[in-house]
Amino acid sequence: MKQQGISSIRTINAMKTGLCSAQFSSHSQGLPKVKLNGEELMSKVLNRRWMLHVPDTEIHQIKLSPSQGRHREGPSGNLSFLNNTKPYFGDELKEKGSEDPFFYVVRDDLLHPLVNGNKARKLDALLPVLVDYSVTDVVTCGGCQSAHAAAVAVSCAERGLKSHLLLRGEQPEILTGYNLISTIYGDITYVPRSIYSRRMNMLKTHADLVASNTGHILCCNDILESSLSDQSSTSSSGHIDAHGNTENHSRKIIIINEGAGDVVALLGVIRLVQYLCQSHLLGKERQIKLVVDAGTGTTAVGLGIGAQCLGLPWEVTAVMLADTIDAYRQQEQKLISDFRTRFGFHLTDHCLNEVDGVVHWVGRCHQRKCVMC
């Protein structure tokens, strides 16, 4: 097994001189001399190949009105929930008290029959990079019913990559849900909880086993940096290895963290924000409150960064599911810092460099059910 990074001399020199991305100019690998505003800089960052052909998603409107027949008990009495699958995004967003209360639901769960919506968004920018770098194997982990593990398994299988999924706990007697999907599309290993608690050591150890004596373990962040440096000089349809070669048949293994909680996962979520803020949808002037649940918190941070960089008056609230508020804030700061550095925002006068946080973290009203898996 060979532990191999991607920080080539070209990439290191580029980093030393502050030239962080080939996407910022068609003639050089650095930022253009003309200072870009947030929206222009974001357009450059998002100018790449994606796993999802288009960022489009369905948006449904849920109206709450006094019940007439079937109803649910709400805080204000009996309410009915009416689902409008083709809502109009005109002046109704501005109206106050003129109609029954309503909210919108972004139906990313409809993006793929097997891949949960926000999991597809977090893999949106990463999968094309793995294909371009001729990655052959992906190692990741999750719970027994991990939607992330299933998303990786399906997405890799669709592109000819082999996924190795480390699932916490014991194999269930009957395979159901995401566990069944992961078993069909990926290579499953059930890991005792005592070992799983040391996730990074567990992932690296299993990657070593997959690599054996001839494979290479690649770093996700190094691949991302190298792809940014090489993009201007390499065709988007070409397959390049860690050293820029177009053909290399050795086995290449990459580790994806639990829940895809890496900076590259932010890009697909930011792409969604760019889609939603179009004038015929939510627009850029209205004050929108986005509410999401948070496992790793990556999706929430991506929404917040997208809103900040595009200058949107949007507020992101995340309901914490799996950790303490201090842990979520620490992860938020890490992702923001990584994003600034890797995509050049630290080199410009930008509002993202001045914020302490982009997400309002809140606890659950009711404790999550304990599932032994």
GROMACS .gro file of C-alpha atoms in nm:
model
  373
    1MET     CA    1   0.000   0.000   0.000
    2LYS     CA    2   0.124   0.349  -0.081
    3GLN     CA    3   0.001   0.659   0.099
    4GLN     CA    4  -0.003   0.922  -0.171
    5GLY     CA    5  -0.090   1.292  -0.168
    6ILE     CA    6  -0.160   1.516  -0.466
    7SER     CA    7   0.030   1.831  -0.367
    8SER     CA    8   0.242   1.855  -0.680
    9ILE     CA    9   0.509   2.120  -0.724
   10ARG     CA   10   0.271   2.315  -0.947
   11THR     CA   11   0.000   2.316  -0.681
   12ILE     CA   12   0.242   2.409  -0.402
   13ASN     CA   13   0.382   2.699  -0.605
   14ALA     CA   14   0.033   2.817  -0.683
   15MET     CA   15  -0.060   2.813  -0.316
   16LYS     CA   16   0.256   3.006  -0.221
   17THR     CA   17   0.173   3.284  -0.465
   18GLY     CA   18  -0.193   3.295  -0.370
   19LEU     CA   19  -0.314   3.141  -0.692
   20CYS     CA   20  -0.577   2.907  -0.560
   21SER     CA   21  -0.798   2.817  -0.857
   22ALA     CA   22  -0.771   2.787  -1.232
   23GLN     CA   23  -1.141   2.865  -1.255
   24PHE     CA   24  -1.093   3.233  -1.179
   25SER     CA   25  -0.934   3.309  -1.516
   26SER     CA   26  -0.917   3.140  -1.852
   27HIS     CA   27  -0.560   3.263  -1.902
   28SER     CA   28  -0.403   3.206  -1.560
   29GLN     CA   29  -0.444   3.000  -1.248
   30GLY     CA   30  -0.491   3.297  -1.016
   31LEU     CA   31  -0.760   3.542  -0.923
   32PRO     CA   32  -0.822   3.810  -1.187
   33LYS     CA   33  -0.678   4.151  -1.124
   34VAL     CA   34  -1.026   4.300  -1.141
   35LYS     CA   35  -1.189   4.241  -0.803
   36LEU     CA   36  -1.503   4.030  -0.824
   37ASN     CA   37  -1.812   4.074  -0.614
   38GLY     CA   38  -1.954   3.781  -0.420
   39GLU     CA   39  -2.193   3.667  -0.690
   40GLU     CA   40  -1.928   3.679  -0.963
   41LEU     CA   41  -1.676   3.494  -0.749
   42MET     CA   42  -1.937   3.233  -0.664
   43SER     CA   43  -2.017   3.183  -1.034
   44LYS     CA   44  -1.649   3.109  -1.092
   45VAL     CA   45  -1.641   2.860  -0.805
   46LEU     CA   46  -1.951   2.682  -0.938
   47ASN     CA   47  -1.821   2.665  -1.295
   48ARG     CA   48  -1.746   2.291  -1.296
   49ARG     CA   49  -1.881   1.950  -1.390
   50TRP     CA   50  -2.156   1.812  -1.169
   51MET     CA   51  -2.306   1.476  -1.085
   52LEU     CA   52  -2.658   1.617  -1.124
   53HIS     CA   53  -2.717   1.734  -1.479
   54VAL     CA   54  -2.926   2.030  -1.361
   55PRO     CA   55  -2.969   2.187  -1.015
   56ASP     CA   56  -3.349   2.202  -1.051
   57THR     CA   57  -3.575   2.069  -0.781
   58GLU     CA   58  -3.948   2.065  -0.714
   59ILE     CA   59  -4.087   2.310  -0.461
   60HIS     CA   60  -4.423   2.238  -0.299
   61GLN     CA   61  -4.638   2.479  -0.103
   62ILE     CA   62  -4.809   2.354   0.214
   63LYS     CA   63  -5.108   2.564   0.323
   64LEU     CA   64  -5.261   2.539   0.666
   65SER     CA   65  -5.633   2.610   0.687
   66PRO     CA   66  -5.926   2.536   0.919
   67SER     CA   67  -6.020   2.173   0.878
   68GLN     CA   68  -6.314   2.060   0.673
   69GLY     CA   69  -6.323   1.686   0.714
   70ARG     CA   70  -5.984   1.519   0.741
   71HIS     CA   71  -5.755   1.712   0.972
   72ARG     CA   72  -5.470   1.709   1.214
   73GLU     CA   73  -5.469   1.861   1.558
   74GLY     CA   74  -5.252   2.172   1.555
   75PRO     CA   75  -5.156   2.434   1.815
   76SER     CA   76  -5.446   2.654   1.698
   77GLY     CA   77  -5.703   2.378   1.678
   78ASN     CA   78  -5.798   2.149   1.392
   79LEU     CA   79  -5.601   2.228   1.078
   80SER     CA   80  -5.586   2.075   0.735
   81PHE     CA   81  -5.270   2.064   0.527
   82LEU     CA   82  -5.313   2.134   0.157
   83ASN     CA   83  -5.024   2.048  -0.077
   84ASN     CA   84  -4.986   2.267  -0.386
   85THR     CA   85  -4.732   2.098  -0.613
   86LYS     CA   86  -4.723   2.387  -0.864
   87PRO     CA   87  -4.711   2.702  -0.654
   88TYR     CA   88  -4.686   3.054  -0.789
   89PHE     CA   89  -4.394   3.255  -0.650
   90GLY     CA   90  -4.528   3.601  -0.720
   91ASP     CA   91  -4.654   3.855  -0.470
   92GLU     CA   92  -4.789   3.586  -0.239
   93LEU     CA   93  -4.451   3.568  -0.067
   94LYS     CA   94  -4.495   3.930   0.034
   95GLU     CA   95  -4.851   3.912   0.153
   96LYS     CA   96  -4.908   3.925   0.528
   97GLY     CA   97  -5.226   3.789   0.679
   98SER     CA   98  -5.424   3.800   0.357
   99GLU     CA   99  -5.435   3.421   0.323
  100ASP     CA  100  -5.401   3.109   0.531
  101PRO     CA  101  -5.046   3.054   0.657
  102PHE     CA  102  -4.820   2.846   0.439
  103PHE     CA  103  -4.464   2.729   0.394
  104TYR     CA  104  -4.261   2.575   0.114
  105VAL     CA  105  -4.090   2.236   0.100
  106VAL     CA  106  -3.788   2.181  -0.126
  107ARG     CA  107  -3.849   1.831  -0.256
  108ASP     CA  108  -3.491   1.718  -0.303
  109ASP     CA  109  -3.613   1.373  -0.202
  110LEU     CA  110  -3.743   1.347  -0.560
  111LEU     CA  111  -3.401   1.394  -0.722
  112HIS     CA  112  -3.327   1.023  -0.738
  113PRO     CA  113  -3.528   0.710  -0.662
  114LEU     CA  114  -3.261   0.570  -0.427
  115VAL     CA  115  -3.038   0.862  -0.325
  116ASN     CA  116  -3.175   1.090  -0.053
  117GLY     CA  117  -3.187   1.453  -0.165
  118ASN     CA  118  -2.928   1.636   0.042
  119LYS     CA  119  -2.692   1.337   0.011
  120ALA     CA  120  -2.701   1.383  -0.367
  121ARG     CA  121  -2.624   1.753  -0.324
  122LYS     CA  122  -2.319   1.678  -0.109
  123LEU     CA  123  -2.183   1.436  -0.371
  124ASP     CA  124  -2.272   1.666  -0.662
  125ALA     CA  125  -1.926   1.822  -0.703
  126LEU     CA  126  -1.721   1.532  -0.568
  127LEU     CA  127  -1.822   1.242  -0.795
  128PRO     CA  128  -1.704   1.404  -1.123
  129VAL     CA  129  -1.366   1.479  -0.961
  130LEU     CA  130  -1.330   1.114  -0.855
  131VAL     CA  131  -1.409   1.000  -1.208
  132ASP     CA  132  -1.160   1.250  -1.358
  133TYR     CA  133  -0.887   1.123  -1.126
  134SER     CA  134  -0.957   0.759  -1.210
  135VAL     CA  135  -1.047   0.671  -0.852
  136THR     CA  136  -1.145   0.304  -0.839
  137ASP     CA  137  -1.258   0.255  -0.478
  138VAL     CA  138  -1.437   0.471  -0.219
  139VAL     CA  139  -1.431   0.399   0.156
  140THR     CA  140  -1.687   0.562   0.384
  141CYS     CA  141  -1.894   0.487   0.693
  142GLY     CA  142  -2.228   0.540   0.861
  143GLY     CA  143  -2.498   0.387   1.075
  144CYS     CA  144  -2.679   0.068   0.986
  145GLN     CA  145  -2.950   0.267   0.803
  146SER     CA  146  -2.717   0.542   0.680
  147ALA     CA  147  -2.865   0.742   0.393
  148HIS     CA  148  -2.514   0.871   0.320
  149ALA     CA  149  -2.370   0.520   0.282
  150ALA     CA  150  -2.653   0.420   0.049
  151ALA     CA  151  -2.606   0.738  -0.157
  152VAL     CA  152  -2.234   0.669  -0.197
  153ALA     CA  153  -2.299   0.306  -0.289
  154VAL     CA  154  -2.557   0.387  -0.557
  155SER     CA  155  -2.373   0.691  -0.699
  156CYS     CA  156  -2.045   0.500  -0.723
  157ALA     CA  157  -2.209   0.194  -0.882
  158GLU     CA  158  -2.367   0.415  -1.147
  159ARG     CA  159  -2.019   0.536  -1.244
  160GLY     CA  160  -1.828   0.209  -1.222
  161LEU     CA  161  -1.659   0.279  -0.888
  162LYS     CA  162  -1.655   0.025  -0.605
  163SER     CA  163  -1.776   0.141  -0.265
  164HIS     CA  164  -1.666  -0.004   0.069
  165LEU     CA  165  -1.915   0.079   0.344
  166LEU     CA  166  -1.832   0.045   0.712
  167LEU     CA  167  -2.161   0.026   0.901
  168ARG     CA  168  -2.186   0.064   1.275
  169GLY     CA  169  -2.313  -0.230   1.479
  170GLU     CA  170  -2.440  -0.573   1.383
  171GLN     CA  171  -2.605  -0.698   1.067
  172PRO     CA  172  -2.984  -0.695   1.110
  173GLU     CA  173  -3.177  -1.016   1.072
  174ILE     CA  174  -3.385  -0.864   0.791
  175LEU     CA  175  -3.233  -0.617   0.547
  176THR     CA  176  -3.458  -0.315   0.490
  177GLY     CA  177  -3.443   0.048   0.381
  178TYR     CA  178  -3.107   0.210   0.320
  179ASN     CA  179  -2.933  -0.094   0.467
  180LEU     CA  180  -3.077  -0.308   0.190
  181ILE     CA  181  -2.977  -0.054  -0.075
  182SER     CA  182  -2.623  -0.035   0.063
  183THR     CA  183  -2.596  -0.415   0.060
  184ILE     CA  184  -2.712  -0.437  -0.302
  185TYR     CA  185  -2.483  -0.166  -0.438
  186GLY     CA  186  -2.182  -0.166  -0.204
  187ASP     CA  187  -1.937  -0.388  -0.019
  188ILE     CA  188  -2.061  -0.396   0.342
  189THR     CA  189  -1.857  -0.450   0.657
  190TYR     CA  190  -2.027  -0.431   0.998
  191VAL     CA  191  -1.800  -0.275   1.260
  192PRO     CA  192  -1.828  -0.306   1.640
  193ARG     CA  193  -1.923   0.021   1.807
  194SER     CA  194  -1.600   0.029   2.009
  195ILE     CA  195  -1.397   0.036   1.688
  196TYR     CA  196  -1.639   0.265   1.504
  197SER     CA  197  -1.598   0.532   1.773
  198ARG     CA  198  -1.248   0.594   1.632
  199ARG     CA  199  -1.377   0.674   1.286
  200MET     CA  200  -1.069   0.812   1.114
  201ASN     CA  201  -0.845   0.531   1.233
  202MET     CA  202  -1.112   0.281   1.125
  203LEU     CA  203  -1.145   0.435   0.778
  204LYS     CA  204  -0.768   0.451   0.720
  205THR     CA  205  -0.718   0.094   0.837
  206HIS     CA  206  -0.984  -0.035   0.600
  207ALA     CA  207  -0.847   0.175   0.313
  208ASP     CA  208  -0.508   0.009   0.375
  209LEU     CA  209  -0.673  -0.332   0.338
  210VAL     CA  210  -0.838  -0.229   0.012
  211ALA     CA  211  -0.516  -0.082  -0.125
  212SER     CA  212  -0.310  -0.389  -0.031
  213ASN     CA  213   0.047  -0.363  -0.166
  214THR     CA  214  -0.017  -0.194  -0.499
  215GLY     CA  215  -0.295   0.059  -0.445
  216HIS     CA  216  -0.275   0.426  -0.353
  217ILE     CA  217  -0.482   0.605  -0.090
  218LEU     CA  218  -0.566   0.956  -0.206
  219CYS     CA  219  -0.666   1.253   0.007
  220CYS     CA  220  -1.003   1.406  -0.081
  221ASN     CA  221  -0.891   1.765  -0.015
  222ASP     CA  222  -0.569   1.718  -0.214
  223ILE     CA  223  -0.767   1.589  -0.511
  224LEU     CA  224  -0.991   1.894  -0.487
  225GLU     CA  225  -0.694   2.133  -0.481
  226SER     CA  226  -0.527   1.957  -0.771
  227SER     CA  227  -0.850   1.961  -0.972
  228LEU     CA  228  -0.878   2.337  -0.923
  229SER     CA  229  -0.520   2.387  -1.044
  230ASP     CA  230  -0.548   2.148  -1.338
  231GLN     CA  231  -0.895   2.238  -1.463
  232SER     CA  232  -0.785   2.512  -1.702
  233SER     CA  233  -0.529   2.291  -1.876
  234THR     CA  234  -0.720   1.962  -1.879
  235SER     CA  235  -1.028   1.874  -2.079
  236SER     CA  236  -1.332   1.816  -1.859
  237SER     CA  237  -1.390   1.487  -2.036
  238GLY     CA  238  -1.036   1.357  -1.981
  239HIS     CA  239  -0.943   1.125  -1.698
  240ILE     CA  240  -0.634   1.237  -1.511
  241ASP     CA  241  -0.455   1.065  -1.229
  242ALA     CA  242  -0.283   1.211  -0.926
  243HIS     CA  243   0.018   1.319  -1.132
  244GLY     CA  244  -0.176   1.455  -1.431
  245ASN     CA  245  -0.139   1.142  -1.644
  246THR     CA  246  -0.435   1.043  -1.859
  247GLU     CA  247  -0.399   0.669  -1.799
  248ASN     CA  248  -0.303   0.481  -1.487
  249HIS     CA  249  -0.444   0.140  -1.410
  250SER     CA  250  -0.332   0.110  -1.045
  251ARG     CA  251  -0.600   0.095  -0.781
  252LYS     CA  252  -0.682   0.437  -0.630
  253ILE     CA  253  -0.875   0.457  -0.304
  254ILE     CA  254  -1.032   0.767  -0.153
  255ILE     CA  255  -1.186   0.812   0.191
  256ILE     CA  256  -1.508   1.010   0.226
  257ASN     CA  257  -1.583   1.119   0.581
  258GLU     CA  258  -1.902   1.015   0.759
  259GLY     CA  259  -2.194   1.211   0.614
  260ALA     CA  260  -1.965   1.361   0.345
  261GLY     CA  261  -1.875   1.634   0.592
  262ASP     CA  262  -1.599   1.787   0.377
  263VAL     CA  263  -1.563   2.128   0.216
  264VAL     CA  264  -1.627   1.990  -0.136
  265ALA     CA  265  -1.974   1.884  -0.019
  266LEU     CA  266  -2.065   2.252   0.030
  267LEU     CA  267  -2.051   2.322  -0.343
  268GLY     CA  268  -2.357   2.117  -0.438
  269VAL     CA  269  -2.562   2.281  -0.162
  270ILE     CA  270  -2.448   2.627  -0.271
  271ARG     CA  271  -2.548   2.536  -0.626
  272LEU     CA  272  -2.898   2.467  -0.490
  273VAL     CA  273  -2.907   2.813  -0.327
  274GLN     CA  274  -2.808   2.971  -0.659
  275TYR     CA  275  -3.098   2.788  -0.825
  276LEU     CA  276  -3.354   2.879  -0.558
  277CYS     CA  277  -3.273   3.251  -0.562
  278GLN     CA  278  -3.371   3.294  -0.927
  279SER     CA  279  -3.628   3.568  -0.983
  280HIS     CA  280  -3.906   3.327  -1.088
  281LEU     CA  281  -3.859   3.124  -0.767
  282LEU     CA  282  -3.772   3.266  -0.424
  283GLY     CA  283  -3.581   3.564  -0.563
  284LYS     CA  284  -3.300   3.766  -0.409
  285GLU     CA  285  -3.490   4.041  -0.228
  286ARG     CA  286  -3.737   3.853  -0.010
  287GLN     CA  287  -3.651   3.758   0.345
  288ILE     CA  288  -3.661   3.379   0.355
  289LYS     CA  289  -3.622   3.154   0.658
  290LEU     CA  290  -3.476   2.814   0.575
  291VAL     CA  291  -3.523   2.534   0.828
  292VAL     CA  292  -3.328   2.208   0.795
  293ASP     CA  293  -3.232   1.919   1.018
  294ALA     CA  294  -2.863   1.869   1.086
  295GLY     CA  295  -2.672   1.542   1.106
  296THR     CA  296  -2.316   1.654   1.032
  297GLY     CA  297  -2.438   2.010   0.975
  298THR     CA  298  -2.275   2.033   0.631
  299THR     CA  299  -2.598   2.102   0.442
  300ALA     CA  300  -2.696   2.382   0.680
  301VAL     CA  301  -2.352   2.544   0.654
  302GLY     CA  302  -2.365   2.516   0.273
  303LEU     CA  303  -2.701   2.693   0.267
  304GLY     CA  304  -2.567   2.965   0.495
  305ILE     CA  305  -2.249   3.019   0.295
  306GLY     CA  306  -2.447   3.030  -0.029
  307ALA     CA  307  -2.683   3.293   0.112
  308GLN     CA  308  -2.392   3.503   0.242
  309CYS     CA  309  -2.189   3.487  -0.078
  310LEU     CA  310  -2.488   3.570  -0.298
  311GLY     CA  311  -2.597   3.857  -0.073
  312LEU     CA  312  -2.933   3.702   0.010
  313PRO     CA  313  -3.140   3.816   0.312
  314TRP     CA  314  -3.197   3.454   0.409
  315GLU     CA  315  -3.176   3.304   0.756
  316VAL     CA  316  -3.075   2.941   0.805
  317THR     CA  317  -3.195   2.754   1.113
  318ALA     CA  318  -3.069   2.400   1.173
  319VAL     CA  319  -3.226   2.150   1.413
  320MET     CA  320  -2.944   1.954   1.575
  321LEU     CA  321  -2.986   1.578   1.561
  322ALA     CA  322  -2.661   1.416   1.662
  323ASP     CA  323  -2.425   1.633   1.867
  324THR     CA  324  -2.381   1.928   2.103
  325ILE     CA  325  -2.415   2.289   1.994
  326ASP     CA  326  -2.043   2.344   2.059
  327ALA     CA  327  -1.955   2.057   1.826
  328TYR     CA  328  -2.182   2.194   1.552
  329ARG     CA  329  -2.035   2.542   1.586
  330GLN     CA  330  -1.684   2.400   1.571
  331GLN     CA  331  -1.770   2.211   1.252
  332GLU     CA  332  -1.930   2.526   1.110
  333GLN     CA  333  -1.615   2.731   1.171
  334LYS     CA  334  -1.396   2.460   1.018
  335LEU     CA  335  -1.607   2.438   0.702
  336ILE     CA  336  -1.621   2.817   0.662
  337SER     CA  337  -1.243   2.843   0.707
  338ASP     CA  338  -1.176   2.561   0.461
  339PHE     CA  339  -1.412   2.717   0.208
  340ARG     CA  340  -1.247   3.060   0.233
  341THR     CA  341  -0.902   2.911   0.185
  342ARG     CA  342  -0.967   2.658  -0.089
  343PHE     CA  343  -1.183   2.881  -0.308
  344GLY     CA  344  -1.001   3.210  -0.273
  345PHE     CA  345  -1.240   3.412  -0.060
  346HIS     CA  346  -0.961   3.482   0.189
  347LEU     CA  347  -0.783   3.677  -0.090
  348THR     CA  348  -1.068   3.925  -0.140
  349ASP     CA  349  -1.263   4.176   0.066
  350HIS     CA  350  -1.574   3.967   0.113
  351CYS     CA  351  -1.845   3.953   0.377
  352LEU     CA  352  -1.774   3.582   0.431
  353ASN     CA  353  -1.441   3.678   0.587
  354GLU     CA  354  -1.617   3.886   0.853
  355VAL     CA  355  -1.892   3.653   0.978
  356ASP     CA  356  -1.861   3.437   1.288
  357GLY     CA  357  -2.134   3.199   1.175
  358VAL     CA  358  -2.393   3.145   0.905
  359VAL     CA  359  -2.634   2.909   1.084
  360HIS     CA  360  -2.867   2.944   1.382
  361TRP     CA  361  -2.844   2.613   1.570
  362VAL     CA  362  -3.143   2.496   1.776
  363GLY     CA  363  -3.223   2.184   1.975
  364ARG     CA  364  -3.503   1.938   1.909
  365CYS     CA  365  -3.838   1.983   2.080
  366HIS     CA  366  -3.856   1.608   2.130
  367GLN     CA  367  -3.568   1.368   2.174
  368ARG     CA  368  -3.477   1.152   1.878
  369LYS     CA  369  -3.584   0.789   1.915
  370CYS     CA  370  -3.300   0.555   2.001
  371VAL     CA  371  -3.243   0.303   1.724
  372MET     CA  372  -2.993   0.031   1.806
  373CYS     CA  373  -2.802   0.010   1.482
   0.00000   0.00000   0.00000
